[in-house]
Structure formats: C-alpha cells, structure tokens
Tab-separated table of C-alpha atoms in Angstrom:
chain	number	residue	atom	x	y	z
A	126	THR	CA	-0.066	0.019	-0.113
A	127	VAL	CA	1.023	3.615	-0.350
A	128	SER	CA	2.434	4.656	2.834
A	129	THR	CA	1.467	7.761	4.874
A	130	GLN	CA	4.983	8.764	4.697
A	131	SER	CA	5.374	8.648	0.925
A	132	THR	CA	2.096	10.532	0.557
A	133	GLY	CA	2.893	13.151	3.155
A	134	GLU	CA	6.320	13.601	1.727
A	135	THR	CA	4.988	14.063	-1.575
A	136	ALA	CA	2.521	16.708	-0.406
A	137	CYS	CA	5.047	18.660	1.500
A	138	GLU	CA	7.761	18.428	-1.501
A	139	ASP	CA	4.822	20.155	-3.659
A	140	ILE	CA	4.236	22.921	-1.484
A	141	ALA	CA	7.781	23.399	-0.691
A	142	ASN	CA	8.477	23.796	-4.551
A	143	SER	CA	5.669	25.771	-5.534
A	144	LYS	CA	6.449	29.530	-5.897
A	145	SER	CA	2.931	30.608	-5.922
A	146	PHE	CA	2.350	30.950	-2.227
A	147	SER	CA	2.534	34.105	-0.136
A	148	LEU	CA	4.443	34.182	2.965
A	149	THR	CA	1.317	34.199	5.078
A	150	GLY	CA	0.006	31.224	2.943
A	151	ARG	CA	3.063	29.224	3.254
A	152	PHE	CA	3.067	29.988	7.087
A	153	LEU	CA	-0.485	28.611	7.367
A	154	LEU	CA	0.276	25.433	5.209
A	155	ASN	CA	3.245	24.518	7.256
A	156	SER	CA	1.239	25.145	10.493
A	157	LEU	CA	-1.340	22.847	9.206
A	158	PHE	CA	1.037	20.055	8.289
A	159	HIS	CA	2.509	20.481	11.738
A	160	ASP	CA	-0.617	19.969	13.243
A	161	ILE	CA	-1.667	17.014	11.320
A	162	LEU	CA	1.754	15.235	12.260
A	163	GLU	CA	1.369	16.208	15.854
A	164	SER	CA	-2.138	14.750	15.937
A	165	ARG	CA	-1.363	11.678	14.288
A	166	LYS	CA	1.541	11.112	16.738
A	167	SER	CA	-0.633	11.598	19.616
A	168	PHE	CA	-3.334	9.213	18.253
A	169	VAL	CA	-1.042	6.340	17.510
A	170	GLU	CA	0.530	6.492	21.012
A	171	TYR	CA	-2.910	6.441	22.525
A	172	LEU	CA	-3.906	3.436	20.182
A	173	ILE	CA	-0.973	1.487	21.221
A	174	ALA	CA	-1.750	2.104	24.918
A	175	HIS	CA	-5.271	1.152	24.461
A	176	LYS	CA	-5.132	-1.521	21.790
A	177	GLN	CA	-6.550	-4.359	23.426
A	178	GLU	CA	-9.645	-2.386	24.162
A	179	ILE	CA	-10.226	-0.543	20.972
A	180	MET	CA	-9.451	-3.367	18.470
A	181	LYS	CA	-12.415	-5.292	20.019
A	182	ILE	CA	-14.787	-2.451	19.152
A	183	ASP	CA	-17.608	-2.850	16.744
A	184	ILE	CA	-18.890	0.445	15.364
A	185	GLY	CA	-21.930	-1.349	13.797
A	186	ASN	CA	-23.560	-0.272	10.446
A	187	PRO	CA	-22.792	3.199	9.743
A	188	LEU	CA	-24.834	5.273	7.197
A	189	ILE	CA	-22.553	7.029	4.882
A	190	VAL	CA	-23.129	9.997	2.515
A	191	THR	CA	-21.228	10.226	-0.568
A	192	GLY	CA	-21.206	11.531	-4.070
A	193	SER	CA	-19.718	14.390	-5.937
A	194	GLY	CA	-18.926	17.410	-4.010
A	195	ARG	CA	-21.462	20.286	-4.182
A	196	SER	CA	-24.139	17.738	-5.175
A	197	GLY	CA	-26.078	18.237	-2.023
A	198	SER	CA	-24.186	15.859	0.314
A	199	THR	CA	-23.619	18.378	2.945
A	200	LEU	CA	-27.525	18.950	3.312
A	201	MET	CA	-28.128	15.254	3.055
A	202	HIS	CA	-25.643	14.700	6.000
A	203	ASN	CA	-27.058	17.435	8.217
A	204	LEU	CA	-30.624	16.129	7.676
A	205	LEU	CA	-29.564	12.593	8.601
A	206	CYS	CA	-28.034	14.055	11.817
A	207	GLN	CA	-31.164	15.364	13.065
A	208	GLU	CA	-31.957	11.878	14.429
A	209	GLN	CA	-31.411	11.911	18.099
A	210	ASN	CA	-30.073	8.560	18.565
A	211	ILE	CA	-27.122	8.779	15.999
A	212	ARG	CA	-23.591	9.914	16.565
A	213	SER	CA	-21.866	11.960	13.973
A	214	LEU	CA	-18.673	14.247	14.018
A	215	GLN	CA	-18.619	17.828	14.804
A	216	MET	CA	-15.769	19.937	13.095
A	217	TRP	CA	-14.014	20.544	16.132
A	218	GLU	CA	-13.336	17.020	16.614
A	219	ILE	CA	-11.605	16.309	13.365
A	220	ILE	CA	-10.249	19.322	11.815
A	221	TRP	CA	-6.752	20.531	12.457
A	222	GLY	CA	-5.912	22.028	15.694
A	223	GLY	CA	-4.890	19.288	18.010
A	224	PRO	CA	-5.452	15.473	18.583
A	225	LEU	CA	-8.691	13.927	19.118
A	226	VAL	CA	-7.464	11.801	21.982
A	227	PRO	CA	-8.449	11.307	24.549
A	228	PRO	CA	-11.890	10.958	22.834
A	229	VAL	CA	-14.779	13.475	23.798
A	230	THR	CA	-17.450	12.185	26.202
A	231	GLU	CA	-21.137	12.479	25.370
A	232	GLU	CA	-21.657	14.849	27.978
A	233	ASP	CA	-18.837	17.406	26.659
A	234	TYR	CA	-19.773	16.631	23.003
A	235	ASN	CA	-23.166	18.023	23.669
A	236	ARG	CA	-22.057	21.238	25.521
A	237	PRO	CA	-22.379	24.708	23.378
A	238	GLN	CA	-18.852	24.923	24.108
A	239	PRO	CA	-16.787	21.595	24.917
A	240	THR	CA	-14.102	21.737	27.438
A	241	HIS	CA	-11.785	19.166	25.503
A	242	PRO	CA	-8.359	20.718	24.568
A	243	LYS	CA	-8.905	20.111	20.993
A	244	TYR	CA	-12.092	22.467	20.933
A	245	GLN	CA	-9.907	25.206	22.720
A	246	LYS	CA	-7.030	24.927	20.459
A	247	LEU	CA	-9.211	25.160	17.294
A	248	MET	CA	-10.771	28.366	18.601
A	249	GLU	CA	-7.229	29.711	18.978
A	250	LYS	CA	-6.556	28.625	15.366
A	251	PHE	CA	-9.542	30.261	14.083
A	252	ALA	CA	-8.633	33.526	16.043
A	253	THR	CA	-5.152	33.319	14.316
A	254	LEU	CA	-6.861	32.870	10.883
A	255	ARG	CA	-9.022	35.763	11.208
A	256	LYS	CA	-6.059	37.916	12.281
A	257	LEU	CA	-3.672	36.815	9.491
A	258	VAL	CA	-6.297	36.399	6.756
A	259	PRO	CA	-9.350	38.440	7.763
A	260	ALA	CA	-11.807	37.298	4.938
A	261	TYR	CA	-10.824	33.618	4.785
A	262	LEU	CA	-13.487	31.963	7.054
A	263	GLU	CA	-16.209	34.381	5.823
A	264	THR	CA	-15.255	33.758	2.170
A	265	ILE	CA	-15.402	29.734	2.653
A	266	GLN	CA	-18.707	30.240	4.717
A	267	LYS	CA	-20.516	31.360	1.529
A	268	SER	CA	-19.817	28.022	0.034
A	269	HIS	CA	-19.466	25.699	3.125
A	270	PRO	CA	-20.715	26.321	6.542
A	271	ILE	CA	-17.946	26.984	8.865
A	272	ASP	CA	-18.775	26.390	12.763
A	273	PRO	CA	-16.828	24.143	15.187
A	274	LYS	CA	-19.935	22.524	16.512
A	275	GLN	CA	-21.343	21.752	13.104
A	276	TYR	CA	-21.316	18.321	11.613
A	277	GLU	CA	-18.618	17.630	9.294
A	278	GLU	CA	-16.914	14.817	6.992
A	279	GLU	CA	-14.906	12.232	8.696
A	280	VAL	CA	-12.428	12.196	5.920
A	281	LEU	CA	-10.820	15.248	7.416
A	282	MET	CA	-9.110	12.674	9.772
A	283	LEU	CA	-7.814	11.008	6.883
A	284	THR	CA	-5.505	13.829	6.488
A	285	GLN	CA	-3.430	12.127	9.295
A	286	ALA	CA	-3.023	9.339	6.876
A	287	GLY	CA	-1.740	11.425	4.000
A	288	PHE	CA	-5.113	11.899	2.380
A	289	PHE	CA	-5.076	15.568	1.603
A	290	HIS	CA	-8.315	15.873	-0.520
A	291	ALA	CA	-9.228	19.437	0.250
A	292	HIS	CA	-5.842	20.430	-0.849
A	293	LEU	CA	-5.682	18.797	-4.153
A	294	PRO	CA	-5.650	22.005	-6.094
A	295	ILE	CA	-2.497	23.321	-4.723
A	296	MET	CA	-0.588	19.982	-5.099
A	297	GLY	CA	1.420	18.657	-8.063
A	298	GLU	CA	0.908	15.861	-10.577
A	299	LYS	CA	2.653	13.208	-8.441
A	300	TYR	CA	0.473	13.638	-5.519
A	301	GLY	CA	-2.568	13.683	-7.613
A	302	GLU	CA	-1.629	10.318	-9.244
A	303	LEU	CA	-1.005	9.142	-5.716
A	304	PHE	CA	-4.144	10.193	-4.164
A	305	HIS	CA	-6.465	8.996	-7.215
A	306	ASN	CA	-4.732	5.463	-7.452
A	307	PRO	CA	-7.750	3.288	-6.626
A	308	THR	CA	-5.987	0.299	-5.270
A	309	LYS	CA	-3.659	1.673	-2.429
A	310	LYS	CA	-5.902	3.039	0.099
A	311	ARG	CA	-6.273	0.305	2.408
A	312	SER	CA	-3.969	1.586	5.296
A	313	ALA	CA	-5.664	4.998	5.037
A	314	TYR	CA	-9.080	3.544	5.671
A	315	LEU	CA	-7.945	1.242	8.488
A	316	TYR	CA	-6.481	4.392	10.044
A	317	LEU	CA	-10.075	5.703	9.721
A	318	LYS	CA	-11.577	2.753	11.341
A	319	ARG	CA	-9.391	2.845	14.237
A	320	SER	CA	-10.321	6.622	14.826
A	321	MET	CA	-13.942	5.657	14.550
A	322	GLN	CA	-13.240	2.811	17.139
A	323	VAL	CA	-11.199	5.281	19.610
A	324	LEU	CA	-14.208	7.842	19.256
A	325	HIS	CA	-16.814	5.076	19.744
A	326	SER	CA	-15.120	3.753	23.028
A	327	SER	CA	-16.004	7.089	24.780
A	328	TYR	CA	-19.124	7.948	23.184
A	329	PRO	CA	-20.869	5.522	21.020
A	330	PRO	CA	-24.430	6.026	19.395
A	331	LYS	CA	-27.392	4.612	20.650
A	332	SER	CA	-28.698	3.814	16.935
A	333	HIS	CA	-25.832	4.108	14.289
A	334	TRP	CA	-23.047	6.434	13.134
A	335	VAL	CA	-23.884	8.875	10.318
A	336	LEU	CA	-20.604	9.944	8.009
A	337	LYS	CA	-19.945	11.686	5.097
A	338	GLY	CA	-17.294	12.120	2.330
A	339	PRO	CA	-17.507	12.955	-1.165
A	340	PHE	CA	-14.204	11.347	-2.134
A	341	HIS	CA	-15.417	7.797	-0.687
A	342	THR	CA	-16.829	7.424	-4.306
A	343	LEU	CA	-13.422	7.086	-5.274
A	344	PHE	CA	-12.540	3.930	-3.270
A	345	LEU	CA	-15.969	2.325	-2.638
A	346	ASP	CA	-14.175	-1.244	-3.098
A	347	THR	CA	-11.790	-0.364	-0.007
A	348	LEU	CA	-14.711	1.359	2.002
A	349	LEU	CA	-16.701	-1.595	1.874
A	350	GLU	CA	-13.907	-3.937	2.745
A	351	ILE	CA	-13.043	-1.861	5.747
A	352	PHE	CA	-16.764	-1.037	6.715
A	353	PRO	CA	-18.563	-4.138	5.017
A	354	THR	CA	-21.933	-3.502	6.673
A	355	CYS	CA	-22.386	0.196	6.057
A	356	LYS	CA	-25.077	1.645	4.202
A	357	ILE	CA	-24.335	4.354	1.332
A	358	VAL	CA	-26.344	7.359	0.266
A	359	VAL	CA	-25.208	8.540	-3.129
A	360	THR	CA	-26.187	12.272	-4.056
A	361	HIS	CA	-26.197	13.437	-7.731
A	362	ARG	CA	-26.375	16.471	-9.442
A	363	ASP	CA	-26.273	18.033	-12.982
A	364	MET	CA	-22.266	18.447	-13.333
A	365	LYS	CA	-22.667	21.699	-15.205
A	366	ALA	CA	-23.563	22.970	-11.710
A	367	VAL	CA	-21.089	20.711	-9.599
A	368	VAL	CA	-17.876	21.391	-11.601
A	369	PRO	CA	-18.163	25.484	-11.711
A	370	SER	CA	-19.225	25.452	-7.827
A	371	GLY	CA	-16.664	22.894	-6.953
A	372	VAL	CA	-13.962	25.160	-8.405
A	373	SER	CA	-15.499	28.187	-6.750
A	374	LEU	CA	-15.238	26.330	-3.375
A	375	TYR	CA	-11.832	25.398	-4.101
A	376	GLU	CA	-11.030	29.115	-5.124
A	377	SER	CA	-12.346	30.177	-1.788
A	378	PHE	CA	-10.685	27.653	0.291
A	379	VAL	CA	-7.041	27.652	-1.070
A	380	GLY	CA	-6.873	30.950	-3.063
A	381	GLN	CA	-6.325	32.719	0.066
A	382	PHE	CA	-2.742	31.096	0.355
A	383	TYR	CA	-1.543	32.315	-2.928
A	384	LYS	CA	0.367	35.478	-3.920
A	385	ASP	CA	-1.798	38.139	-5.594
A	386	GLY	CA	-2.477	37.092	-8.976
A	387	ALA	CA	-0.984	33.571	-8.769
A	388	TRP	CA	-4.542	31.959	-8.792
A	389	ASP	CA	-5.563	31.814	-12.277
A	390	ARG	CA	-9.249	31.002	-12.706
A	391	PHE	CA	-9.011	29.994	-16.274
A	392	ARG	CA	-6.011	27.670	-15.735
A	393	GLU	CA	-7.421	26.187	-12.651
A	394	GLY	CA	-11.071	25.477	-13.922
A	395	PRO	CA	-9.882	22.820	-16.855
A	396	ARG	CA	-7.110	21.519	-14.624
A	397	LEU	CA	-9.684	20.432	-11.818
A	398	VAL	CA	-12.030	18.825	-14.321
A	399	PRO	CA	-10.061	15.521	-14.397
A	400	TYR	CA	-10.245	15.168	-10.785
A	401	ALA	CA	-14.022	15.387	-10.841
A	402	LYS	CA	-14.425	12.675	-13.709
A	403	PRO	CA	-13.390	9.717	-11.476
A	404	LEU	CA	-15.873	10.920	-8.631
A	405	THR	CA	-18.818	9.969	-11.167
A	406	TYR	CA	-17.562	7.355	-13.459
A	407	ARG	CA	-15.567	5.170	-10.842
A	408	PRO	CA	-18.398	4.431	-8.693
A	409	LEU	CA	-20.807	3.977	-11.721
A	410	GLU	CA	-18.622	1.020	-12.780
A	411	PHE	CA	-18.026	-0.180	-9.515
A	412	ARG	CA	-21.698	-0.678	-8.766
A	413	LYS	CA	-22.524	-2.455	-12.004
A	414	THR	CA	-20.877	-5.553	-10.638
A	415	TRP	CA	-21.152	-5.061	-6.722
A	416	PRO	CA	-23.331	-8.086	-5.603
A	417	HIS	CA	-24.953	-6.114	-2.789
A	418	PRO	CA	-27.074	-3.182	-4.469
A	419	GLU	CA	-29.341	-2.913	-1.318
A	420	GLN	CA	-26.345	-1.316	0.391
A	421	PHE	CA	-26.864	1.815	-1.800
A	422	ILE	CA	-29.599	4.366	-2.422
A	423	ASP	CA	-29.172	7.321	-5.018
A	424	VAL	CA	-30.507	10.863	-4.347
A	425	HIS	CA	-30.956	13.407	-7.003
A	426	TYR	CA	-30.179	17.076	-5.941
A	427	ASN	CA	-33.529	18.386	-7.300
A	428	GLU	CA	-35.431	15.880	-5.664
A	429	LEU	CA	-33.549	16.766	-2.235
A	430	MET	CA	-34.242	20.262	-2.439
A	431	ASN	CA	-37.710	19.964	-3.339
A	432	ASP	CA	-38.755	17.430	-0.621
A	433	PRO	CA	-35.800	16.859	1.912
A	434	ILE	CA	-37.874	15.375	4.576
A	435	GLY	CA	-39.357	12.963	2.087
A	436	ILE	CA	-35.897	11.962	0.904
A	437	VAL	CA	-35.046	11.122	4.640
A	438	LYS	CA	-38.068	8.885	4.793
A	439	LYS	CA	-37.284	7.060	1.581
A	440	ILE	CA	-33.858	6.330	3.016
A	441	TYR	CA	-35.017	5.054	6.203
A	442	GLU	CA	-37.475	2.822	4.490
A	443	ARG	CA	-34.652	1.659	2.284
A	444	PHE	CA	-32.383	0.658	5.077
A	445	GLY	CA	-34.836	-0.517	7.581
A	446	LEU	CA	-34.705	2.279	9.896
A	447	THR	CA	-37.426	3.813	12.185
A	448	PHE	CA	-38.798	7.343	11.120
A	449	SER	CA	-40.232	8.678	14.377
A	450	LYS	CA	-42.542	11.614	15.092
A	451	GLU	CA	-39.584	13.233	17.005
A	452	LEU	CA	-37.258	13.020	14.002
A	453	GLN	CA	-39.933	14.512	11.715
A	454	LYS	CA	-40.067	17.498	14.047
A	455	ASN	CA	-36.443	17.838	14.261
A	456	LEU	CA	-36.090	18.099	10.589
A	457	GLU	CA	-38.816	20.767	10.363
A	458	ASP	CA	-37.088	22.688	12.967
A	459	TRP	CA	-33.485	22.270	11.271
A	460	ARG	CA	-35.019	23.434	7.985
A	461	ALA	CA	-36.639	26.417	9.621
A	462	GLU	CA	-33.499	27.359	11.337
A	463	HIS	CA	-31.225	26.733	8.042
A	464	PRO	CA	-32.924	28.225	5.120
A	465	GLN	CA	-30.758	28.037	1.804
A	466	GLY	CA	-28.307	30.793	1.442
A	467	LYS	CA	-28.288	31.629	5.084
A	468	GLN	CA	-24.492	32.307	5.287
A	469	GLY	CA	-24.584	34.251	1.936
A	470	ARG	CA	-24.445	32.950	-1.609
A	471	HIS	CA	-21.614	32.490	-3.846
A	472	THR	CA	-21.966	32.915	-7.766
A	473	TYR	CA	-20.544	30.489	-10.198
A	474	TYR	CA	-20.730	29.755	-13.889
A	475	PRO	CA	-18.643	27.675	-16.368
A	476	GLU	CA	-17.202	30.440	-17.985
A	477	LYS	CA	-15.813	32.092	-14.936
A	478	TYR	CA	-13.454	29.441	-14.712
A	479	GLY	CA	-12.417	28.725	-18.434
A	480	LEU	CA	-15.280	26.077	-18.992
A	481	THR	CA	-18.397	25.856	-21.014
A	482	ASN	CA	-21.500	23.689	-20.554
A	483	ASP	CA	-21.032	21.876	-23.919
A	484	ARG	CA	-17.508	20.819	-22.669
A	485	ILE	CA	-18.845	19.771	-19.210
A	486	ASP	CA	-21.797	17.793	-20.978
A	487	GLU	CA	-19.150	16.082	-23.396
A	488	ILE	CA	-17.117	14.869	-20.412
A	489	PHE	CA	-20.016	13.811	-18.134
A	490	GLY	CA	-22.893	13.034	-20.650
A	491	GLU	CA	-22.631	9.190	-20.066
A	492	TYR	CA	-23.172	9.672	-16.249
A	493	HIS	CA	-25.985	12.198	-16.559
A	494	ARG	CA	-27.750	9.791	-19.031
A	495	TYR	CA	-27.067	6.783	-16.846
A	496	TYR	CA	-28.651	8.339	-13.782
A	497	GLN	CA	-31.134	10.404	-15.811
A	498	ILE	CA	-29.876	13.680	-14.454
A	499	GLN	CA	-31.604	16.708	-15.982
C-alpha cells in the first residue's frame, strides 16, 4: 500500500517547491502540516496504549453519505444527523488544531462550548486565521458552513493518513496520481476505522453512526472492505452546476494562500475537471458489478431540494430504519433554522473558470444519461 510517509512527503515537496504561495499562505500551510503530524503521533500513541480495548470495538452499521462534492451531500448529511440517537462528528473533533485523544465524552460533546483541549485549540486557530487572513473564513462560509459545532465529514481525519483531499488544487501531478490511485488506500481506511473505534469507545451512538465524504466514491471497494455492513447514500447533481461550484469552493478555500494574481481561474478550472471525472464514473462502474445493491440508495439534488424530509423517509425505509415523529419534528425545526443561502451565496458559472456547458456535457454526458440527471 501507499504509505502515509510517501504521500505526506510528496505533499510537503509540492508545497515547498511551489513559488505561488504568499509568506502568510506558506506559514499557514506549514502550521497545518505540523498540526496533522502532531495529531497523528498523539493518536498512534493512544491507540498503542489502549490497543486491546479499542481493537475489539464494533462500530455497527454506519450510514455514509457520498457523491460528487457540491451535489447536496452536506445538506443530506445534516438532515440525517437530526436523528437523536445517531452519532456523527463535529468539526472541532476532526479538523486541524490538536489531537482527538483522549476521545470526547457524550456530556462534553453536547455542550455549547466543549471543554476538550482540541476545541480550545481550534478556537485559537480560528482567531489566528481571522488575524492573518481576515476574509478567509467568511469567504469559505458562503460555499460551505464553518462552525466548530457543525457536523463535518470524517474524511478530514484521513489527512493524518496522507489523504489531503481538500488541498488537491495546490498539489502537483505526482501527489494527484498517488491520491487517485484506486488500489492503495487500505492503510488510510484502516486508520479511519481505528479513529472511529477510539471515538466510539468514549461516546457510542444509541443507533448508528452517520458519516459523510464525497471522495469515498473513488474508493468504494476499500470502503466496503473496511466497513462491510455500511449503508451508502449517493447524491447526484448536474455536473454543469457541480464543476463550477466545486472550482469556486476550491478558490475560496485555497486561493487565500496564494500571492496576488497567482491563482488563475481560467487555468485552474480546466485543470480540476479531471479530478471530478473519477468521482462520477468510478463508482458508476463499481456498482455495476457489486453483488449487494441493497447497500446503496441514490438521491438526486433536485428531489432533495424539493422534498428533503421525504428523501430522509425514503432512505430510512430503504435501510430498515424507524422514522419517528421526533425525527420529523427535528427535521422541520432544522429546515426552518437553516434556509438555503443563510450564510450568503457564492455565484459560479462555467465561463468564470475557463469552461463551457458543452465541454462539461461532453465529459459527463454518459453519467448524466445513466442516472437520468436533468
């Protein structure tokens, strides 16, 4: 398997060799990688010390949301997290800023402001970001919510295994090849499983885990090997909206690291399209031969936006889960508190990033036809 060391070293080399980053951007990226390595070291030491206990833990049958980024997966994840008896991950638990061990307790998890050292460290990191790059968090928030207590995708923990999915735009071709290699991800997913077992040891769900990660679509074979009883919700959306929205998100996320004028929208748009293609076609081909289609359900973006609660009911029925009156009420309340565009809107269209609808249709037409996406 590709080792954490090889992927991590390649990522560091790509950043070190780039001449596009500002001094502030380079400082922030170096700090990020330092935090990731420190967090991994602390986690591995904790795992070794508690190995006998942790390795026996069964995390059950997680419900996992995946699909191309910008296809409604964040909304889908948040809706499924309104079930009181589930356990999901909050941003402060898994994003950079300190180790997740010892794992949080249920009592601390449910506090408005947890006392866990990692939460305190993240708040310090946010304060530093606001000081060094004042508009950074506000810019991202128009594309993706930023709140330490929000539900977040567990694949952020995979950065500790060399899995820098959110930083792909700033990496070179060698790292891109390592990242997209479909066969050598077992060690990374085992690291994810061990992380889940550690968290489960202190605060297990009463029902099931709810997880989310768009890039799981690239490695469904490994995901299902490591989590063989999981249930998977796959979100779909017209790629003419997904691609420019995704590039816009990347621009808001990594553009702040660059020197003025170094981020070229017209160059980056076409360069990032090849990263989106495997997210659609690789899972499509995998599922054609997977012997357990009952583990999957497909959710179309337009249907999700038109009837979000109905979609949750459909998922619960598909996977034999009980849809309670309490969940109905929780969903209604959450929708009322989180109208679309609450954090502001970011505008995007293909031509802004050197793309055209015709070109996107040419690349993703087969995917659109297969899933009847309009």
